[in-house]
């Protein structure tokens, strides 16, 4: 590959990019992958390797460049081409009928009315601007949040990490989709349930409060200042409007706009339908409501739009919403029931979580008998008493929660105030609340509840992935005293497993194989599995890459730990405390003896720009400012905001202003983008 000629190299890189783009679309856009993940990864690795050898061939649209930017200080405010309005809502068939009647009246007699029905995705709306580049290709130029409707926030760096957002669209695709090279797409960013659950798991592992629902999680993620964090959480973008640069409908019909966007490679929700009668509208809505549970992402209703752009224009807008579209909102999945009792659960970090035990109630087809109360403060805030009636809400896969106490003549108040325990409900040890934290914790590292949760965490799919080691088996192993520490898993025998209930020879053998196989998990997973406070999946990965071995990590001082990206004093101290505890060191030694992976490949730091200070000014032809900054910093350089005698290079693009003048005045070297790429080697 090293001796590949220039032309061959170009072709190979282009081929890889095209193939990766195509498979990303199949996977993220259509949910219909055609090749195994491993084949996809192999292509991606080859492209990364080729680009690393030939950085001058990296383009900002390359699929390797989704995560370009480094953390930013904030987001720039940018005006929308046209205000991003919201929709008026209806909640019942009768209200929808009224709306339909008004539409028909306004459209005038004889107007042929056709509607497009879509799902109302419960996320946040986003405007994407695409702009013509070389060879008729269109590039993603900018992604804006709704903001106040008139002015949005520029979150381009984060939007680029969303795999269902095309970074570029080829000339052929544009032609097929009948799209001009400059256009705007509007749609919804959502976080699928699986990603939401995983994000909350990680947050809890780091001692952070979980996000309340997937919409908040998506909104929080898109406004995160570090694109690498955004990239780790799966977000999806569903397109629903195609507009001109100035915000006008691009197509005479909404149904055509949706087909065009799909043809251009956007993810368009497959649940869409053109209908002509009111009955068909209701059928779509009712179907949507039954499908709601099984979609894997949140919807909170259906959106009905007039198909014809001409009619849309004729109907126009009220102050804040179009007259030509309406949101049919499902009633929130909530129910009223009684709190029989409040119990306290102990988690793996010793955190105590109060849980309401409810009189079972059916909410949206699921029986709910427990709801989280989060923490002691939340019980105070709700003013909750045992035997109170409460309103409970749930969404998709989200854990049901108590939203308020119901107090009316049919629902008398409870009488018993709940007292948060002063001792662990499982082991009786003292519990503590660290200043500044909302949670109480059991401090006994041997608390059986903590061990149980630790074992479940250790075996979880995203951790050591030991299939078959679920609640039923863990409970039995603990009850029979076969496991007193995570390390005991590695000395379990077939005989022991066979003595458990509902375990036959076959499942015993499979479980032993799974346990044995888990030893091959990389160091970062082992670290995550240890359950050190604040160490989630990502921090574990960073620590493994930085230190390269369990021993180096165990020997690191808090200062050394804090040098790792994203590790602050609190996290560093938690790591130190963990390894300073004799019991934990013993656990680590036993895991070492069992043969778990204790070393990892250290991340190589490149240093060709070590000690050099750069100032960026003007618009570069290919790199965004964030990209350029990231590249310089990755190579050990520093980027500063102002030119001084200490500046080594000013990187100037189009429309460079006073910084360039200053550089000339001070005799600082000035390079363009190509010059920067040269320096980067
Ligand atoms: S159309 C003026 N279509 O619901 C047109 N919106 O209250 C407004 N939403 O802010 C947007 N799914 O965030 C439209 N299929 C869909 C939608 C949708 C979700 C959101 C959007 C908007 C809010 C309207």
XYZ file of C-alpha atoms and ligand atoms in Angstrom:
705
model
C 0.000 0.000 0.000
C 2.918 2.306 0.739
C 4.111 2.124 -2.809
C 0.713 2.873 -4.206
C 0.982 5.394 -7.020
C -0.667 8.758 -6.625
C -3.563 8.038 -8.934
C -4.187 4.619 -7.453
C -4.082 6.104 -3.988
C -6.619 8.779 -4.875
C -8.919 6.203 -6.411
C -8.631 3.876 -3.435
C -9.385 6.657 -0.967
C -12.341 7.837 -3.040
C -13.650 4.257 -3.320
C -13.399 3.764 0.429
C -15.126 7.033 1.163
C -17.945 6.255 -1.220
C -18.396 2.748 0.140
C -18.316 3.943 3.751
C -20.819 6.686 2.976
C -23.078 4.200 1.254
C -22.956 1.734 4.150
C -23.391 4.478 6.722
C -26.547 5.459 4.881
C -27.809 1.863 4.809
C -27.051 1.480 8.495
C -27.963 4.869 9.959
C -30.315 6.212 7.317
C -32.354 3.125 6.515
C -31.570 0.787 9.405
C -30.845 -1.905 6.814
C -27.153 -2.778 6.898
C -25.944 -5.028 4.108
C -22.503 -5.928 5.415
C -21.233 -7.125 8.814
C -19.947 -4.451 11.192
C -16.487 -5.961 10.993
C -16.290 -5.348 7.235
C -17.375 -1.781 7.759
C -14.775 -1.297 10.476
C -12.097 -2.744 8.211
C -12.871 -0.176 5.505
C -12.876 2.616 8.041
C -9.526 1.464 9.455
C -7.981 1.306 6.005
C -9.185 4.834 5.242
C -7.909 6.144 8.568
C -4.520 4.551 7.873
C -4.294 5.969 4.346
C -5.275 9.402 5.544
C -2.779 9.259 8.368
C -0.037 8.554 5.832
C -1.290 11.250 3.491
C -2.846 14.004 5.571
C -2.823 16.297 2.544
C -5.572 14.106 1.091
C -7.896 14.462 4.073
C -11.033 16.382 3.199
C -13.459 17.794 5.741
C -16.203 15.573 4.309
C -14.286 12.353 4.744
C -16.240 9.931 6.952
C -13.200 9.921 9.250
C -13.755 13.604 9.985
C -17.091 13.424 11.764
C -15.429 14.261 15.034
C -13.241 17.174 14.115
C -13.701 19.830 16.691
C -12.294 20.286 20.132
C -14.414 21.613 22.964
C -15.657 25.113 22.314
C -16.323 27.980 24.624
C -19.878 28.481 23.434
C -22.052 28.492 20.356
C -22.352 31.329 17.878
C -25.829 32.742 17.336
C -27.023 32.694 13.731
C -30.292 33.974 12.258
C -32.592 31.438 10.581
C -33.495 31.877 6.900
C -37.135 31.893 8.033
C -38.355 31.635 11.619
C -38.668 28.082 12.929
C -42.229 28.093 14.187
C -44.025 25.593 16.322
C -47.345 23.905 15.695
C -50.762 24.345 17.224
C -51.995 21.244 19.020
C -55.205 19.293 19.141
C -55.902 16.502 21.618
C -59.029 14.826 20.338
C -60.815 13.649 17.245
C -63.403 16.433 17.676
C -60.739 19.129 17.736
C -59.037 17.636 14.718
C -62.378 17.603 12.882
C -62.766 21.325 13.605
C -59.310 21.984 12.260
C -59.985 19.953 9.111
C -63.216 21.905 8.568
C -61.388 25.247 8.932
C -58.723 24.157 6.478
C -61.351 23.217 3.910
C -63.164 26.520 4.399
C -60.002 28.576 4.032
C -58.867 26.604 1.000
C -62.118 27.486 -0.669
C -64.699 25.402 -2.423
C -63.421 22.988 -4.996
C -59.869 22.901 -3.627
C -58.556 19.342 -3.619
C -57.353 18.684 -0.091
C -54.595 16.159 0.506
C -52.684 15.790 3.748
C -49.357 14.240 4.592
C -49.306 12.448 7.942
C -46.023 12.160 9.802
C -44.978 11.133 13.278
C -44.384 13.887 15.767
C -40.904 12.980 16.918
C -40.103 13.988 20.450
C -36.691 15.568 20.124
C -35.438 18.984 19.138
C -35.755 20.666 15.794
C -32.710 21.482 13.738
C -31.963 23.361 10.517
C -29.154 22.113 8.283
C -27.681 24.298 5.567
C -26.060 22.666 2.550
C -23.883 24.591 0.169
C -22.367 23.966 -3.253
C -18.711 22.921 -3.299
C -16.379 21.763 -6.053
C -17.632 19.342 -8.764
C -21.289 19.967 -8.015
C -21.035 18.305 -4.613
C -23.060 19.829 -1.807
C -21.543 20.077 1.674
C -23.064 20.380 5.092
C -22.205 23.945 5.958
C -24.040 24.548 9.158
C -26.397 23.056 11.709
C -28.578 25.366 13.799
C -30.785 24.636 16.773
C -34.195 26.256 16.898
C -33.038 28.725 19.558
C -35.746 31.327 20.046
C -37.185 30.497 16.628
C -35.584 33.474 14.897
C -31.990 33.016 15.970
C -30.481 29.584 16.492
C -27.216 28.319 17.875
C -24.520 27.061 15.561
C -23.904 23.462 16.648
C -22.301 22.309 13.394
C -19.437 20.447 15.066
C -21.892 18.332 17.021
C -24.295 17.787 14.155
C -21.436 16.435 12.048
C -21.125 13.514 14.463
C -24.695 12.356 13.757
C -24.312 9.472 11.356
C -27.676 9.948 9.663
C -26.639 13.476 8.630
C -24.845 13.336 5.258
C -21.666 15.457 5.342
C -21.802 15.779 1.592
C -24.129 14.836 -1.225
C -22.803 13.943 -4.643
C -23.867 15.640 -7.803
C -25.578 12.453 -8.990
C -27.592 12.128 -5.801
C -28.617 15.770 -5.902
C -29.774 15.316 -9.480
C -31.687 12.156 -8.608
C -33.310 13.933 -5.671
C -33.970 17.051 -7.787
C -32.224 19.163 -5.166
C -30.177 22.283 -5.898
C -26.683 22.374 -4.373
C -27.673 25.165 -1.988
C -30.599 24.251 0.191
C -31.822 23.871 3.735
C -33.230 20.822 5.495
C -35.243 20.979 8.665
C -35.987 18.052 10.867
C -35.813 16.548 14.307
C -32.866 15.224 16.299
C -33.842 12.352 18.589
C -32.012 9.994 20.908
C -33.079 6.340 20.540
C -34.044 4.515 23.730
C -30.991 2.270 23.740
C -28.652 5.270 23.563
C -30.657 7.029 26.245
C -30.430 4.118 28.651
C -26.724 3.762 28.031
C -26.097 7.468 28.510
C -27.885 7.400 31.854
C -25.999 4.301 32.917
C -22.755 6.114 32.179
C -23.899 9.231 33.960
C -24.877 7.275 37.027
C -21.551 5.463 36.972
C -19.932 8.881 37.089
C -22.100 10.040 39.957
C -24.061 12.423 37.711
C -27.820 12.776 37.754
C -29.544 10.933 34.917
C -31.381 12.790 32.150
C -35.134 12.777 32.706
C -36.150 11.673 29.204
C -34.689 11.109 25.728
C -35.671 14.585 24.572
C -33.744 16.303 27.353
C -30.883 13.908 26.743
C -30.811 14.767 23.027
C -31.074 18.504 23.680
C -28.338 18.368 26.318
C -26.108 16.295 24.061
C -26.429 18.573 21.041
C -25.439 21.519 23.219
C -22.428 19.725 24.678
C -19.246 21.633 24.031
C -17.180 18.547 23.226
C -18.021 16.867 19.900
C -16.199 13.693 20.970
C -18.782 13.182 23.708
C -21.596 13.842 21.266
C -20.103 11.296 18.884
C -20.286 8.582 21.512
C -23.968 8.960 22.038
C -26.143 7.906 19.215
C -28.412 10.621 17.948
C -30.536 10.426 14.821
C -31.695 13.161 12.529
C -35.041 12.736 10.737
C -35.588 15.192 7.905
C -39.062 16.635 7.273
C -38.691 19.889 5.332
C -36.725 20.767 2.188
C -36.303 24.508 1.745
C -34.532 26.932 -0.538
C -31.693 29.048 0.818
C -34.225 31.709 1.695
C -36.508 29.319 3.525
C -39.201 28.703 0.875
C -40.601 25.251 0.108
C -38.451 23.613 -2.547
C -41.182 21.349 -3.853
C -44.776 21.972 -4.820
C -45.751 19.096 -2.544
C -44.650 18.024 0.932
C -44.879 14.361 -0.098
C -42.372 15.025 -2.897
C -40.089 16.857 -0.494
C -39.970 13.780 1.757
C -39.236 11.430 -1.154
C -36.525 13.761 -2.411
C -34.843 13.983 0.974
C -34.850 10.205 1.229
C -33.338 9.942 -2.250
C -30.605 12.406 -1.266
C -29.578 10.134 1.621
C -31.364 11.717 4.563
C -33.163 9.613 7.089
C -36.855 10.200 6.564
C -39.263 8.516 8.902
C -40.787 5.542 7.048
C -44.059 6.058 8.893
C -45.567 8.646 6.584
C -48.664 8.626 4.488
C -50.595 10.811 2.059
C -54.314 10.801 2.798
C -57.370 12.547 1.443
C -60.120 11.818 3.950
C -60.652 12.529 7.604
C -61.180 8.843 8.386
C -57.781 8.000 6.960
C -56.239 10.715 9.125
C -57.690 9.121 12.233
C -56.555 5.672 11.103
C -52.988 6.933 10.783
C -53.130 8.548 14.220
C -54.559 5.454 15.892
C -51.982 3.232 14.264
C -49.227 5.591 15.389
C -50.458 5.394 18.960
C -50.311 1.599 19.005
C -46.916 1.532 17.316
C -45.567 4.077 19.753
C -44.410 1.450 22.263
C -42.311 -0.526 19.821
C -40.499 2.163 17.846
C -37.363 2.443 19.947
C -37.600 6.246 19.998
C -40.109 8.689 21.412
C -43.011 10.174 19.535
C -45.622 12.314 21.230
C -48.186 12.549 18.472
C -48.710 12.895 14.747
C -48.217 15.931 12.531
C -50.713 16.582 9.741
C -49.579 18.894 6.944
C -51.363 20.137 3.865
C -49.572 18.490 0.971
C -49.740 21.382 -1.481
C -47.211 24.180 -0.981
C -49.496 26.466 -2.957
C -52.360 25.838 -0.510
C -49.946 26.215 2.380
C -49.085 29.679 1.130
C -52.742 30.537 0.707
C -53.567 29.538 4.297
C -50.535 31.221 5.789
C -49.735 31.661 9.451
C -51.286 32.845 12.660
C -48.926 34.689 14.973
C -46.811 31.719 15.881
C -47.897 28.688 13.921
C -48.920 27.688 10.407
C -52.616 27.297 9.642
C -51.742 24.535 7.199
C -50.389 22.038 9.742
C -51.417 20.715 13.123
C -49.980 18.463 15.807
C -52.267 15.769 17.158
C -50.778 15.156 20.598
C -51.248 11.846 22.321
C -52.332 12.124 25.903
C -49.299 11.750 28.156
C -48.843 8.203 29.319
C -49.732 8.862 32.880
C -51.930 7.237 35.455
C -53.099 7.905 38.982
C -52.425 5.327 41.657
C -51.630 4.934 45.308
C -48.240 4.783 46.986
C -48.393 1.694 49.179
C -44.917 2.045 50.542
C -41.573 3.730 49.993
C -38.514 1.484 49.903
C -34.879 2.296 49.585
C -32.611 0.469 47.128
C -28.849 0.292 47.405
C -26.885 0.648 44.185
C -23.411 -0.521 43.300
C -21.692 2.640 44.445
C -23.682 2.421 47.682
C -26.110 5.102 46.515
C -29.514 4.896 48.183
C -32.480 5.440 45.864
C -36.018 5.741 47.231
C -38.606 3.872 45.188
C -42.389 4.157 45.445
C -44.176 0.814 45.652
C -47.478 1.405 43.859
C -50.845 -0.227 43.589
C -50.334 -1.692 40.115
C -51.814 0.490 37.399
C -51.916 0.058 33.639
C -50.334 2.966 31.790
C -50.267 2.845 28.002
C -50.552 -0.941 28.020
C -47.838 -1.631 30.590
C -48.430 -2.480 34.229
C -46.526 -0.147 36.488
C -45.966 -1.120 40.111
C -42.865 0.866 40.982
C -41.665 4.376 40.270
C -38.418 6.064 41.105
C -38.349 8.950 43.544
C -34.701 9.769 42.717
C -33.531 11.013 46.135
C -34.578 12.372 49.523
C -34.863 15.941 48.224
C -37.323 14.831 45.569
C -39.646 13.344 48.219
C -39.514 16.691 50.024
C -40.194 18.596 46.832
C -43.234 16.445 46.040
C -44.384 16.671 49.649
C -45.066 12.957 49.358
C -46.565 10.913 52.190
C -47.020 7.148 52.291
C -50.556 6.219 51.085
C -50.791 9.383 48.993
C -52.352 9.159 45.549
C -49.906 10.215 42.884
C -49.665 10.894 39.184
C -47.134 8.589 37.548
C -45.711 9.141 34.063
C -43.783 6.876 31.792
C -42.329 7.106 28.334
C -41.035 4.305 26.136
C -38.347 2.435 27.992
C -37.978 5.126 30.556
C -38.332 4.262 34.229
C -41.721 5.487 35.486
C -41.600 8.443 37.801
C -43.903 10.152 40.268
C -44.687 13.634 38.957
C -47.073 14.983 41.572
C -49.277 14.224 44.535
C -52.990 14.142 43.689
C -55.128 15.862 46.298
C -58.896 16.120 45.724
C -62.098 14.759 47.196
C -61.704 11.368 45.490
C -58.069 11.067 46.495
C -57.505 11.693 50.191
C -53.979 12.454 51.369
C -51.802 9.863 53.047
C -50.853 10.270 56.655
C -47.414 8.832 57.228
C -44.339 10.907 56.616
C -41.445 8.929 55.193
C -38.205 9.092 57.138
C -35.099 8.469 55.150
C -33.181 5.653 56.859
C -30.161 6.517 58.953
C -28.654 3.089 58.313
C -28.319 0.954 55.215
C -31.543 -1.057 54.791
C -29.503 -4.064 53.637
C -26.420 -4.269 55.849
C -27.293 -1.845 58.652
C -24.101 0.189 58.242
C -24.074 3.891 58.701
C -25.011 6.010 55.730
C -23.508 9.361 54.799
C -24.314 12.301 52.613
C -21.250 14.149 51.331
C -21.600 17.879 51.446
C -22.845 19.293 48.184
C -24.300 15.969 46.999
C -27.955 15.010 46.964
C -27.468 11.282 47.484
C -26.983 9.292 50.617
C -24.644 6.322 50.399
C -23.914 3.173 52.324
C -20.182 3.303 53.024
C -19.703 -0.390 53.742
C -17.682 -1.717 50.797
C -18.838 -5.250 51.721
C -22.534 -4.427 51.740
C -24.253 -7.400 50.050
C -26.486 -5.068 48.061
C -23.448 -3.310 46.661
C -21.798 -6.607 45.807
C -24.920 -7.776 44.005
C -25.122 -4.586 41.943
C -21.371 -4.666 41.339
C -21.595 -8.188 39.949
C -24.480 -7.220 37.683
C -22.556 -4.187 36.480
C -19.405 -6.233 35.922
C -21.238 -8.778 33.777
C -23.305 -6.217 31.810
C -23.002 -6.183 28.050
C -21.210 -2.858 27.809
C -18.792 -3.911 30.553
C -17.384 -7.489 30.647
C -20.272 -8.874 28.612
C -20.768 -12.169 30.475
C -23.945 -13.539 28.986
C -26.015 -15.697 31.300
C -24.855 -13.962 34.460
C -28.096 -12.136 35.134
C -30.089 -11.359 38.259
C -31.363 -14.897 38.837
C -27.903 -16.480 38.805
C -26.207 -13.661 40.736
C -28.825 -13.828 43.484
C -28.312 -17.575 43.897
C -24.523 -17.294 43.842
C -24.702 -14.717 46.635
C -27.325 -16.558 48.675
C -25.240 -19.731 48.639
C -22.054 -17.884 49.486
C -20.350 -19.115 46.323
C -19.333 -15.595 45.390
C -18.108 -13.026 47.898
C -16.146 -10.891 45.485
C -16.061 -10.241 41.753
C -12.862 -12.281 41.623
C -14.715 -15.385 42.828
C -16.463 -15.553 39.466
C -13.220 -16.768 37.946
C -12.946 -19.791 40.227
C -16.514 -21.050 39.867
C -16.721 -24.728 38.952
C -19.175 -26.668 36.842
C -20.216 -28.582 39.932
C -21.117 -25.384 41.771
C -23.132 -24.054 38.858
C -24.975 -27.366 38.459
C -26.153 -27.088 42.043
C -28.048 -23.893 41.206
C -31.702 -23.915 40.315
C -32.621 -23.961 36.667
C -29.072 -24.477 35.446
C -28.410 -27.569 33.375
C -25.138 -28.924 32.050
C -25.403 -26.963 28.849
C -26.022 -23.563 30.445
C -23.376 -24.235 33.103
C -20.792 -24.929 30.388
C -21.834 -21.883 28.387
C -21.596 -19.653 31.431
C -18.131 -20.977 32.310
C -17.021 -20.323 28.735
C -18.443 -16.813 28.900
C -16.626 -16.117 32.164
C -13.403 -17.482 30.753
C -13.844 -15.518 27.528
C -14.343 -12.290 29.469
C -10.655 -12.419 30.438
C -9.866 -11.274 26.919
C -11.774 -8.013 27.346
C -9.457 -5.024 27.031
C -8.160 -3.129 30.054
C -10.638 -0.276 29.670
C -13.524 -2.682 30.201
C -11.861 -4.158 33.280
C -11.424 -0.648 34.670
C -15.042 0.215 33.941
C -16.050 -3.078 35.556
C -14.276 -2.323 38.831
C -16.990 0.205 39.579
C -14.740 3.056 40.648
C -16.859 6.111 41.364
C -17.146 8.534 38.451
C -15.400 6.136 36.067
C -17.763 5.549 33.193
C -17.048 3.869 29.914
C -15.311 6.816 28.368
C -13.107 7.810 31.273
C -12.029 4.181 31.561
C -11.002 4.239 27.935
C -9.023 7.464 28.330
C -7.245 6.113 31.411
C -6.316 2.860 29.680
C -4.930 4.723 26.658
C -3.030 7.177 28.795
C -1.433 4.789 31.301
C -1.239 1.648 29.232
C -1.413 -0.708 32.201
C -3.217 -1.358 35.445
C 0.076 -1.019 37.325
C 0.882 2.396 35.891
C -2.624 3.570 36.704
C -2.458 2.222 40.254
C 0.826 4.005 40.798
C -0.347 7.338 39.413
C -0.596 10.357 41.705
C -3.649 12.613 41.609
C -1.559 15.147 39.677
C -0.683 12.582 37.049
C -4.291 11.440 36.874
C -5.513 14.970 36.362
C -3.355 15.303 33.293
C -5.757 12.955 31.528
C -8.406 14.686 29.481
C -11.705 14.963 31.331
C -10.253 13.868 34.667
C -10.709 16.584 37.256
C -9.736 16.670 40.955
C -12.883 14.857 42.079
C -12.387 11.972 39.669
C -8.650 11.780 40.332
C -9.294 11.553 44.033
C -11.914 8.837 43.585
C -9.403 6.767 41.614
C -6.680 7.276 44.228
C -9.064 6.395 47.062
C -10.129 3.259 45.270
C -6.609 1.933 44.814
C -5.499 3.034 48.288
C -8.102 0.755 49.823
C -6.484 -2.594 50.710
C -9.596 -4.604 49.812
C -9.678 -3.153 46.321
C -5.982 -3.843 45.776
C -6.590 -7.412 46.813
C -9.443 -7.644 44.295
C -7.183 -6.301 41.558
C -4.441 -8.814 42.422
C -6.889 -11.683 42.322
C -8.165 -10.546 38.933
C -4.576 -10.362 37.710
C -3.959 -13.913 38.945
C -7.121 -15.040 37.151
C -5.584 -13.788 33.902
C -7.616 -10.691 33.040
C -6.158 -8.175 30.618
C -4.089 -5.637 32.512
C -2.284 -3.865 29.694
C -3.413 -1.705 26.787
C -1.848 0.084 23.907
C -0.791 3.570 24.890
C -1.982 6.377 22.734
C 0.857 7.777 20.724
C 1.206 11.484 21.058
C 2.371 13.269 18.005
C 4.641 16.176 18.646
C 5.713 17.765 15.384
C 4.220 21.108 16.441
C 5.349 20.880 20.082
C 6.032 24.322 21.522
C 4.611 26.260 18.578
C 1.837 28.825 18.899
C -0.628 29.466 16.080
C -3.255 32.100 15.448
C -6.089 31.363 13.010
C -7.740 34.086 10.971
C -10.135 34.236 8.023
C -11.954 31.353 6.345
C -9.877 28.369 5.251
C -10.875 26.606 2.029
C -11.409 23.142 3.521
C -10.930 23.119 7.249
C -13.322 24.714 9.658
C -11.668 26.687 12.383
C -12.401 23.897 14.846
C -10.868 21.313 12.547
C -7.718 23.377 12.140
C -7.471 23.940 15.874
C -7.982 20.259 16.589
C -5.270 19.267 14.134
C -2.787 21.741 15.561
C -3.484 20.664 19.108
C -3.356 16.985 18.240
C 0.151 17.623 16.929
C 1.187 19.275 20.173
C 0.761 22.904 19.093
C -1.198 25.657 20.779
C -3.817 27.948 19.280
C -4.098 31.453 20.617
C -6.652 34.154 19.930
C -4.350 37.094 19.384
C -1.118 37.780 17.529
C 1.952 38.753 19.500
C 5.708 38.446 19.134
C 5.425 34.996 20.673
C 3.185 33.775 17.850
C 5.066 31.377 15.581
C 2.564 31.183 12.729
C -0.563 32.950 11.613
C -2.751 30.691 9.488
C -4.669 33.002 7.166
C -7.653 32.189 4.975
C -10.022 34.330 2.929
C -11.099 37.656 4.377
C -8.368 37.623 6.986
C -8.502 40.904 8.856
C -6.538 42.802 11.437
C -4.711 39.727 12.724
C -3.017 39.348 9.381
C -1.974 43.015 9.417
C -0.633 42.573 12.915
C 1.350 39.503 11.831
C 2.953 41.432 8.990
C 3.713 44.312 11.301
C 5.454 42.025 13.787
C 7.100 39.914 11.106
C 5.312 36.730 12.191
C 5.288 33.957 9.579
C 2.019 33.660 7.667
C 0.873 30.402 6.072
C -2.281 29.338 4.261
C -4.151 26.056 4.752
C -1.782 24.129 2.479
C 1.129 25.561 4.457
C -0.442 24.369 7.679
C -0.965 20.891 6.231
C 2.716 20.859 5.269
C 3.753 21.740 8.807
C 1.543 18.948 10.049
C 3.566 16.655 7.845
S -43.250 20.509 11.289
C -43.944 25.135 11.301
N -43.038 17.869 11.484
O -42.754 19.506 16.817
C -43.684 23.658 11.191
N -42.511 19.200 13.384
O -44.557 22.022 17.862
C -43.224 23.013 12.433
N -41.787 17.938 15.336
O -40.836 22.421 16.699
C -42.512 21.760 12.300
N -41.942 15.946 14.427
O -39.595 20.189 16.772
C -42.913 19.064 12.106
N -42.882 15.545 11.555
C -42.745 16.725 12.154
C -42.323 16.842 13.485
C -42.216 18.107 14.071
C -41.624 16.619 15.512
C -41.556 18.973 16.380
C -40.720 20.146 15.922
C -41.554 21.361 16.147
C -42.608 20.871 17.084
C -43.895 21.587 16.757
